[in-house]
Amino acid sequence: MELIYSVRRKPLKCEPPHFDITTDPETIRPICTISTCNIIAFTSLTELSDTDGDTWGGHVYVCDLDTPWDSHKVTSTVHPVSALEWDGEGKQLLVATTVGNVSVYGQKDFLLNEWTCLYTANFPGEHIIKASFFHNGRRVVALEKKPDAPISERIQILRSTPTLKGFGGVACRGAAVVSSTGLVGALAAGEGTRALVAADCLRAPRDHVCAASIAHKNGNLLVAAAWRRGGRRGVRCVVGSLTRPAAGGAPLTLSLQPLPTVYLLDDDSSPVSLCWWLRDDTDALLIAGSNLTLWKLTERSYPVHKLLSKGPVQGSTTPGGGPKAMDCFNTVAWQQAAQWPLEGAEPATHVCGARLPPATHALVASSRALHLLPRDTHHYLVSRSIVTGCSSAPEAAAGAATPPKKTKYGPGVSSGGAAPSVWCAELSALGGVAVALDSRSQLHVYKLLQPAPDVPTPLSVQHVTSLLEYSMVSGYDALDVLMTLKPNIIEAVYERLTENFQRQPQTFQQYYYHSWLKLRISLCSLSGAWQSGAAALTALQLCGAAWAACAAALRDDKPAALAALAAAHDDHAPPDLDKNLLALEAKMDLTNEGTLQALQPLQALRRPLQRALHTALTALAAMQPSNLHQMQHQHGYELWCAVGAAGALRRLVVIARACGRGGDALGRALSRLSMPHKPELLEECAVLCAQAPARVWDALPRCCVAAPHGRAWPLFFEYGVEPESLRYVPEPPPFAQSDITPSLDMDSIRYMYLGGGRRAARWRQCGRCGARALAAAQPSRHPLQRAYDGRFVAACRCGGKWTLVSNV
């Protein structure tokens, strides 16, 4: 593990006594979690900007993994927040308090800094300690097969039983909660903001539950709750099933079936944290206290007397003697599989396991250290101390003096001085990073081993490529994997990912083409030498969105040639596509009233078509002899040398000519890109570039952790303060420089200025790629324009979340 960055906050002038040094698990402290979109949600007992201690209560914040200093408040509660959980898609956030109030929040207009309450539930007097959303029945499983096998065989999407079924077997949204008195509750979205609620108890006599964990298996809920009564301690496990009657608005029904209980020894301290190793389909349970133990639910056979066994008894009159007698009785029981002692005298404060099958690690947090352990060994893989004070990076490195079990993985852990204690830690969905939160709501993000340092480079490339392919199929964000890549394997990962995708069946390529394109853009954006390729791929992505909107408009009741053009596939065109293009370019009849009326709706896409013309001109400008000589020493993607990109630009140029947007001289040059580059083609491109100086450069200035800023880890930030040292401004090549090159004053999606001079009133901003767009959609827009903009409403073109910025 390696520290990537820490986010500090200004110290409070008035702190509660013994807040950092107490070991009482009943003390409410900040908690954190990370979604599949790599958005961190965490709580704070005071507002992050409060230094006087006047805002004690519960405050929930969210921030992007790439821009942690830019945090946004979700809600504030009077009572402390005791449970926090993301849903499986990273769209909804559950917030539960110590008095039983449970609320589910969602983004308003897909903005990260605008949240609205979807539905609420109340369990009066219950201290909620754990929550989990229902499973939607969709599982993405990575099978162990050869790397050259098709991706559809190595990564499969399985449909299992959802936790709660609705009409037609569709999965219903909702969540399950566990309280400190042993109450298991369920809430599902109903009519309005009030949720449908059902509850049941772990057992009739209430116990004091100090920790709990919830997992999903075969449509059921697996609940593990650590209880203590007098001098006895244990972990009670139950299987819960939810049903909902067919009648609308009917209440839920929750039934619990007990599983064997894990009884702990008397000399063991009370468990402070529980976690199923995998949150989906698992039977392995981690229990953290003074040490860490792994328990597995196994099936055992107990021999019994033949009179008590299954089968006929003595003196049976059944013809044939009845069924054959069995001499054993099968049941399930918990068995301790492993135990990891914690180094030093500090007990564990939190344990978390991998959430998805690609990640197989678990993370144990103590007040001063993090311990990473694999599933197949009985030793810690690596241990790292956490410096939560104001120490610098050299002091943090000097604090690690105790070697771990395997010394080749780096230094170990040592005890620190009086500083905030770490009380919560979480792993990202793909297992790329670990997020730790201390008692003062300060974030510490660590890079996990992807893979271990002693693994050869070819295996590292194969492992990272497999994770990226898994994220492409599952739809999960891969930023946690990308930001931890070593610079020397970025090019190899890019080439391997491109080669593997191009070997897949055509149906697979068509379905996952845009996800693959986003991964390639993200990989190119990590290196300063590949910014030209990132800009070219981004331009190709926007051209693909424009062509999709045009094809939808030309599909029905349009001229025959344009209809045949619209039916062509983006990357694998039919043989007669060139004939259709030549016919359209040679006989462009704009005097026919029927043709003009058919092409009238395409006028709504004038800005995307104009951008396509400028993109085609930029691609041709890159073919000048001086630029070709310069590009021989660079790597990446270029539009002029890709057959699929040249075909897409050529089709858009034809549509732009039909709509009267110009570009008459670009079609001939684009049609000759597939042939050998002769001197007359280069001269023709030079003449075109001299006549039309418009260029497009889609790499904007940005300030984020994953940008190629050249700063060494670890990085130290402060909430609300943007680090100017991380700002990266890519330099466009000479052939892409012009007066109308997209800048921060332009809408990166619609290819227009934001308005209001250089200070627009409101706009949306992406923290990852620096793109900006108009804040709100106008109701009078054309349907084709709404279809084009709809691709980038939920997320930016790079996959990042939008944030509303206002100068009013």
PDB file of C-alpha atoms in Angstrom, residues 5 32-34 40-41 65 352 363 370 422 424-428 433-437 443-446:
ATOM      1  CA  TYR A   5      -3.252  11.760  -0.684  1.00  0.00           C
ATOM      2  CA  CYS A  32     -17.350   6.651   5.174  1.00  0.00           C
ATOM      3  CA  THR A  33     -18.192   4.557   2.140  1.00  0.00           C
ATOM      4  CA  ILE A  34     -17.334   4.632  -1.576  1.00  0.00           C
ATOM      5  CA  ILE A  40     -16.799   9.011  -1.511  1.00  0.00           C
ATOM      6  CA  ALA A  41     -19.522   9.687   1.041  1.00  0.00           C
ATOM      7  CA  LEU A  65     -12.133  10.354  -5.736  1.00  0.00           C
ATOM      8  CA  CYS A 352     -14.129  -4.401   5.421  1.00  0.00           C
ATOM      9  CA  LEU A 363      -8.775  -4.471   5.021  1.00  0.00           C
ATOM     10  CA  LEU A 370      -4.147  -0.306   8.028  1.00  0.00           C
ATOM     11  CA  VAL A 422      -8.838   5.961  12.241  1.00  0.00           C
ATOM     12  CA  CYS A 424     -13.582   3.574   9.355  1.00  0.00           C
ATOM     13  CA  ALA A 425     -12.078   2.166   6.158  1.00  0.00           C
ATOM     14  CA  GLU A 426     -13.567   0.996   2.865  1.00  0.00           C
ATOM     15  CA  LEU A 427     -12.331  -0.669  -0.313  1.00  0.00           C
ATOM     16  CA  SER A 428     -13.340   0.541  -3.754  1.00  0.00           C
ATOM     17  CA  VAL A 433      -7.787   2.007  -3.602  1.00  0.00           C
ATOM     18  CA  ALA A 434      -8.652   2.018   0.094  1.00  0.00           C
ATOM     19  CA  VAL A 435     -10.296   5.001   1.796  1.00  0.00           C
ATOM     20  CA  ALA A 436      -9.747   5.618   5.514  1.00  0.00           C
ATOM     21  CA  LEU A 437     -11.510   8.221   7.655  1.00  0.00           C
ATOM     22  CA  LEU A 443      -9.713  11.380   4.347  1.00  0.00           C
ATOM     23  CA  HIS A 444      -6.685   9.191   3.621  1.00  0.00           C
ATOM     24  CA  VAL A 445      -6.621   7.324   0.297  1.00  0.00           C
ATOM     25  CA  TYR A 446      -4.154   4.467  -0.224  1.00  0.00           C
TER      26      TYR A 446
END
